[in-house]
Amino acid sequence: MSSDPAQHPDDKLRPHSYDGIQEFDKRLPNWWLLTLYGAIVFAVVYWFVLYESSVVLPDGERITQEMNRIEAEKLGKLVAMLNDDNLWRMSQNPDFAGKGPSTYKSTCASCHGATLRGRDEDSKLIGVNLVDQNWIHGGLPTQVFGTVKNGVAGPGMPAWGPQLGDGRVAEVVAFVLSHHKQGEPIVAVPSPSVAAVQ
């Protein structure tokens, strides 16, 4: 094909000339325009999804969630060798402690209430307050674990260990401990009498 403008009388020429060179005034090909417009639309959608919506979490939050999940898996393996430090670590991990509320609702809330406040929340409940610093059977994490697992003779604390297993008991204890701070004072209080509970 000749590039001499005189041989293409139907084509428009641009109204400029550089060193005697003239250009045809042609439209861009459709495939090129579609690629350009598609890239613009993709960039706007990408920006909106990544930065303006909650569809995709920011990198920092995704990394934090993944680290919490990995830590929760590690903590789950520590159930076999429980001690106070491990139980505190479990209570501070949102993924591990976050597994406890469902078990708490199904097994504990009927006595200790939905807010863990027991008789302080509703006088008809028989369970004690789990979010204050008063503990009847010991407030150390391993003591709380033992109380939940083995139960208490007297008014209404069954042994949950046989039904739930150590893993789910640890999740419930971690959930309860997540409402406390490590190192806070523990106040030993006497067990309420059966008559006082009824």
Coordinates of C-alpha atoms in Angstrom, one line a residue:
M1 CA 0.0 0.0 0.0
S2 CA 1.4 3.3 -1.0
S3 CA 1.7 6.0 1.7
D4 CA 1.6 8.9 -0.8
P5 CA -1.4 11.1 0.2
A6 CA -2.1 11.8 -3.4
Q7 CA -3.0 8.2 -4.0
H8 CA -5.6 8.2 -1.2
P9 CA -7.9 11.1 -2.1
D10 CA -10.8 9.9 0.2
D11 CA -8.7 9.9 3.3
K12 CA -8.4 13.1 5.3
L13 CA -5.0 14.5 6.1
R14 CA -4.1 16.2 9.3
P15 CA -3.5 19.9 8.9
H16 CA 0.1 19.9 9.7
S17 CA 3.3 18.8 8.1
Y18 CA 6.7 18.1 9.7
D19 CA 9.7 18.0 7.4
G20 CA 7.3 17.4 4.5
I21 CA 5.6 14.5 6.2
Q22 CA 1.8 14.5 6.5
E23 CA -0.4 12.2 8.6
F24 CA -3.7 10.5 7.7
D25 CA -6.5 11.4 10.1
K26 CA -7.8 7.9 10.9
R27 CA -9.9 6.6 13.8
L28 CA -8.3 4.3 16.2
P29 CA -9.2 0.6 15.7
N30 CA -12.1 -0.6 17.8
W31 CA -10.1 -3.3 19.5
W32 CA -7.7 -0.7 20.7
L33 CA -10.5 1.6 22.0
L34 CA -12.2 -1.4 23.7
T35 CA -9.0 -2.3 25.4
L36 CA -8.5 1.3 26.7
Y37 CA -12.1 1.6 27.9
G38 CA -12.0 -1.8 29.5
A39 CA -8.7 -0.9 31.3
I40 CA -10.3 2.3 32.7
V41 CA -13.5 0.4 33.9
F42 CA -11.3 -2.3 35.4
A43 CA -9.2 0.3 37.3
V44 CA -12.3 2.0 38.7
V45 CA -13.8 -1.4 39.8
Y46 CA -10.5 -2.6 41.2
W47 CA -10.1 0.7 43.2
F48 CA -13.6 0.5 44.6
V49 CA -13.4 -3.2 45.6
L50 CA -10.0 -2.9 47.1
Y51 CA -10.2 0.5 48.9
E52 CA -13.8 1.6 49.3
S53 CA -15.8 -1.6 50.0
S54 CA -15.5 -4.4 52.6
V55 CA -15.5 -7.2 50.0
V56 CA -11.7 -7.6 50.3
L57 CA -10.0 -6.9 53.6
P58 CA -6.8 -4.7 53.6
D59 CA -3.6 -6.7 53.7
G60 CA -2.9 -5.8 57.4
E61 CA -6.3 -7.2 58.5
R62 CA -5.9 -10.3 56.4
I63 CA -2.5 -10.9 57.9
T64 CA -3.7 -10.4 61.4
Q65 CA -6.7 -12.7 60.9
E66 CA -4.4 -15.4 59.4
M67 CA -1.9 -15.0 62.3
N68 CA -4.7 -15.3 64.8
R69 CA -6.0 -18.4 63.0
I70 CA -2.6 -20.1 63.1
E71 CA -2.1 -19.1 66.7
A72 CA -5.5 -20.6 67.6
E73 CA -4.5 -23.9 65.9
K74 CA -1.3 -23.9 68.0
L75 CA -3.2 -23.1 71.1
G76 CA -5.7 -25.9 70.4
K77 CA -2.8 -28.4 70.4
L78 CA -1.7 -27.0 73.9
V79 CA -5.0 -28.3 75.5
A80 CA -3.1 -31.5 76.4
M81 CA -0.6 -29.5 78.5
L82 CA -2.7 -26.8 80.1
N83 CA -1.3 -24.3 82.5
D84 CA -2.2 -20.8 83.6
D85 CA 0.0 -19.1 80.9
N86 CA -1.5 -21.2 78.1
L87 CA -5.0 -20.5 79.2
W88 CA -4.3 -16.7 79.3
R89 CA -2.8 -16.9 75.8
M90 CA -5.9 -18.7 74.6
S91 CA -8.1 -16.0 76.1
Q92 CA -6.2 -13.3 74.4
N93 CA -6.5 -14.9 70.9
P94 CA -9.8 -13.8 69.3
D95 CA -10.1 -16.8 67.1
F96 CA -9.7 -19.3 70.0
A97 CA -11.8 -17.4 72.5
G98 CA -14.3 -16.7 69.8
K99 CA -15.2 -20.4 69.7
G100 CA -16.3 -20.4 73.3
P101 CA -19.6 -18.3 73.1
S102 CA -21.5 -20.9 71.2
T103 CA -20.7 -23.6 73.7
Y104 CA -21.3 -21.1 76.6
K105 CA -24.8 -20.3 75.2
S106 CA -25.8 -23.9 74.9
T107 CA -24.4 -25.1 78.3
C108 CA -23.7 -22.2 80.7
A109 CA -26.0 -19.3 79.9
S110 CA -29.0 -21.0 81.5
C111 CA -27.3 -20.6 84.9
H112 CA -24.8 -17.8 84.4
G113 CA -26.8 -15.6 82.0
A114 CA -26.1 -14.3 78.6
T115 CA -23.8 -11.5 79.9
L116 CA -21.9 -13.9 82.3
R117 CA -23.3 -12.0 85.3
G118 CA -25.3 -14.8 86.8
R119 CA -27.4 -13.8 89.8
D120 CA -26.2 -10.2 89.5
E121 CA -28.0 -10.1 86.1
D122 CA -31.2 -11.9 87.1
S123 CA -32.0 -13.1 90.6
K124 CA -33.7 -16.2 89.2
L125 CA -30.4 -17.5 87.9
I126 CA -28.4 -19.9 90.1
G127 CA -24.9 -19.3 88.6
V128 CA -22.4 -16.9 90.0
N129 CA -21.0 -13.8 88.3
L130 CA -18.2 -14.8 86.0
V131 CA -16.9 -11.3 85.1
D132 CA -16.2 -9.8 88.5
Q133 CA -13.1 -10.6 90.5
N134 CA -14.8 -12.9 93.0
W135 CA -14.1 -16.6 92.7
I136 CA -15.6 -19.3 94.8
H137 CA -13.5 -22.2 93.6
G138 CA -10.3 -20.4 92.6
G139 CA -9.8 -17.7 90.0
L140 CA -6.6 -19.0 88.4
P141 CA -7.2 -20.2 84.9
T142 CA -6.4 -23.8 85.7
Q143 CA -8.7 -23.6 88.7
V144 CA -11.5 -22.2 86.5
F145 CA -10.8 -25.0 83.9
G146 CA -11.0 -27.6 86.7
T147 CA -14.3 -26.2 87.9
V148 CA -15.9 -26.3 84.5
K149 CA -14.5 -29.7 83.6
N150 CA -15.1 -31.5 86.9
G151 CA -18.1 -29.5 88.2
V152 CA -18.9 -28.6 91.8
A153 CA -20.8 -30.6 94.4
G154 CA -23.8 -28.6 95.6
P155 CA -26.1 -26.3 93.8
G156 CA -26.1 -27.0 90.1
M157 CA -22.6 -27.0 88.6
P158 CA -22.4 -30.2 86.6
A159 CA -19.2 -31.6 85.3
W160 CA -18.9 -30.6 81.7
G161 CA -15.7 -32.4 80.9
P162 CA -17.3 -35.7 79.9
Q163 CA -19.8 -34.1 77.6
L164 CA -17.6 -31.4 76.0
G165 CA -14.1 -32.7 76.2
D166 CA -11.0 -30.7 77.2
G167 CA -10.9 -28.8 73.9
R168 CA -14.3 -27.2 74.2
V169 CA -14.0 -26.7 77.9
A170 CA -10.7 -24.8 77.2
E171 CA -12.6 -22.7 74.6
V172 CA -15.3 -21.8 77.2
V173 CA -12.7 -21.0 79.8
A174 CA -10.8 -18.8 77.3
F175 CA -14.1 -17.0 76.5
V176 CA -14.7 -16.4 80.2
L177 CA -11.1 -15.3 80.8
S178 CA -11.3 -12.9 77.9
H179 CA -13.5 -10.7 80.1
H180 CA -10.7 -10.5 82.6
K181 CA -7.1 -9.1 82.6
Q182 CA -4.1 -11.2 83.5
G183 CA -2.8 -10.3 86.9
E184 CA -6.0 -8.7 88.2
P185 CA -6.7 -9.4 91.9
I186 CA -8.5 -12.6 92.7
V187 CA -11.0 -12.4 95.6
A188 CA -11.8 -15.7 97.2
V189 CA -15.4 -15.7 98.4
P190 CA -17.3 -18.5 100.3
S191 CA -19.8 -20.6 98.4
P192 CA -23.4 -19.5 98.7
S193 CA -25.6 -21.8 100.7
V194 CA -28.2 -23.9 98.9
A195 CA -30.9 -21.9 100.7
A196 CA -29.5 -18.6 99.4
V197 CA -29.5 -19.9 95.8
Q198 CA -33.1 -21.1 96.0

